[in-house]
Amino acid sequence: MSGTNLKSNRRTRNNNRQSESSDEANRLTDRVVFINRCAKVVKGGRRFGFSALVVVGDGAGRVGIGLGKAKETPDAVKKAVEHAKKELHGYALAGHTIPHEVTGSFDGGLVMLRPAAPGTGVVAGGGVRLVLEALGVSDVLSKSMGSNNPFAMVGATLEALKKLRHYGDAMSIRHASADEE
């Protein structure tokens, strides 16, 4: 192979990677869950800072959360979106709902998620709703208990989603552990 041919192959591969990543970025939706303003008192007055909690998802079973802090709100949101894109994880879904009932806790928040019949919609509030909509779930029932802090609710929702398993996966784990004994 000649040197110019190698360079053109590299360019083609790099262009393919860029187009794949731009396609993925186009499909991702981001929603701001909460923006917090924090003040620091200094000699000349108050200095404000902002933190933003953002949920990013593709609507097909992948979702991530990000926290960004900055002196201005748009910068905080931008940082949070970048962080959330790095934290995308896939979760088990059963069509437009979840496979089974599950409970998750994080900090002081506790969230229970329950599958629902088609047409029910997302019966959830605040950060729980935003996470489930970004994930692509359209029919689910939820109950939030404990703290109503947005950070705790979003974290508890993700902890609950981590516990989801498809029927076949659960059965294969059970049979594997039964075979070991």
Tab-separated table of N, CA, C and O in Angstrom, residues 102-104 110-114 123-125 128 141-146 153:
chain	number	residue	atom	x	y	z
A	102	VAL	N	-40.095	-2.252	40.543
A	102	VAL	CA	-38.765	-2.096	41.113
A	102	VAL	C	-38.740	-0.846	42.000
A	102	VAL	O	-39.519	0.082	41.802
A	103	THR	N	-37.861	-0.868	43.012
A	103	THR	CA	-37.713	0.253	43.932
A	103	THR	C	-36.241	0.636	44.010
A	103	THR	O	-35.366	-0.231	44.037
A	104	GLY	N	-35.984	1.941	44.033
A	104	GLY	CA	-34.613	2.422	44.141
A	104	GLY	C	-34.515	3.528	45.166
A	104	GLY	O	-35.455	4.298	45.351
A	110	LEU	N	-36.656	7.900	47.730
A	110	LEU	CA	-37.063	6.534	47.439
A	110	LEU	C	-38.089	6.598	46.310
A	110	LEU	O	-39.059	7.367	46.398
A	111	VAL	N	-37.878	5.815	45.259
A	111	VAL	CA	-38.775	5.825	44.103
A	111	VAL	C	-39.204	4.403	43.796
A	111	VAL	O	-38.368	3.499	43.725
A	112	MET	N	-40.516	4.203	43.628
A	112	MET	CA	-41.058	2.917	43.213
A	112	MET	C	-41.589	3.074	41.790
A	112	MET	O	-42.345	4.001	41.507
A	113	LEU	N	-41.192	2.165	40.904
A	113	LEU	CA	-41.667	2.166	39.522
A	113	LEU	C	-42.430	0.881	39.272
A	113	LEU	O	-41.997	-0.198	39.674
A	114	ARG	N	-43.566	1.012	38.588
A	114	ARG	CA	-44.425	-0.139	38.325
A	114	ARG	C	-44.854	-0.108	36.859
A	114	ARG	O	-45.246	0.943	36.356
A	123	VAL	N	-47.034	8.331	34.752
A	123	VAL	CA	-47.622	8.885	35.972
A	123	VAL	C	-46.481	9.066	36.968
A	123	VAL	O	-46.162	8.176	37.751
A	124	ALA	N	-45.830	10.206	36.875
A	124	ALA	CA	-44.677	10.499	37.722
A	124	ALA	C	-44.531	12.009	37.792
A	124	ALA	O	-45.075	12.726	36.964
A	125	GLY	N	-43.788	12.459	38.762
A	125	GLY	CA	-43.616	13.892	38.910
A	125	GLY	C	-42.157	14.296	38.903
A	125	GLY	O	-41.266	13.497	39.193
A	128	VAL	N	-38.348	12.411	38.179
A	128	VAL	CA	-38.652	11.024	37.799
A	128	VAL	C	-39.265	11.002	36.403
A	128	VAL	O	-38.874	10.206	35.547
A	141	LEU	N	-46.146	3.626	36.109
A	141	LEU	CA	-46.673	4.246	37.326
A	141	LEU	C	-45.514	4.405	38.302
A	141	LEU	O	-44.637	3.546	38.370
A	142	SER	N	-45.509	5.503	39.061
A	142	SER	CA	-44.418	5.683	40.018
A	142	SER	C	-44.937	6.310	41.293
A	142	SER	O	-45.987	6.943	41.322
A	143	LYS	N	-44.166	6.113	42.351
A	143	LYS	CA	-44.459	6.737	43.638
A	143	LYS	C	-43.137	7.211	44.208
A	143	LYS	O	-42.186	6.443	44.317
A	144	SER	N	-43.086	8.504	44.553
A	144	SER	CA	-41.887	9.083	45.155
A	144	SER	C	-42.108	9.215	46.647
A	144	SER	O	-43.102	9.783	47.086
A	145	MET	N	-41.171	8.700	47.426
A	145	MET	CA	-41.278	8.756	48.884
A	145	MET	C	-39.986	9.325	49.456
A	145	MET	O	-38.958	9.320	48.798
A	146	GLY	N	-40.058	9.800	50.665
A	146	GLY	CA	-38.873	10.355	51.294
A	146	GLY	C	-38.624	11.770	50.803
A	146	GLY	O	-39.542	12.559	50.630
A	153	MET	N	-34.242	12.420	43.827
A	153	MET	CA	-35.262	11.746	43.018
A	153	MET	C	-34.665	11.161	41.736
A	153	MET	O	-34.956	10.015	41.367
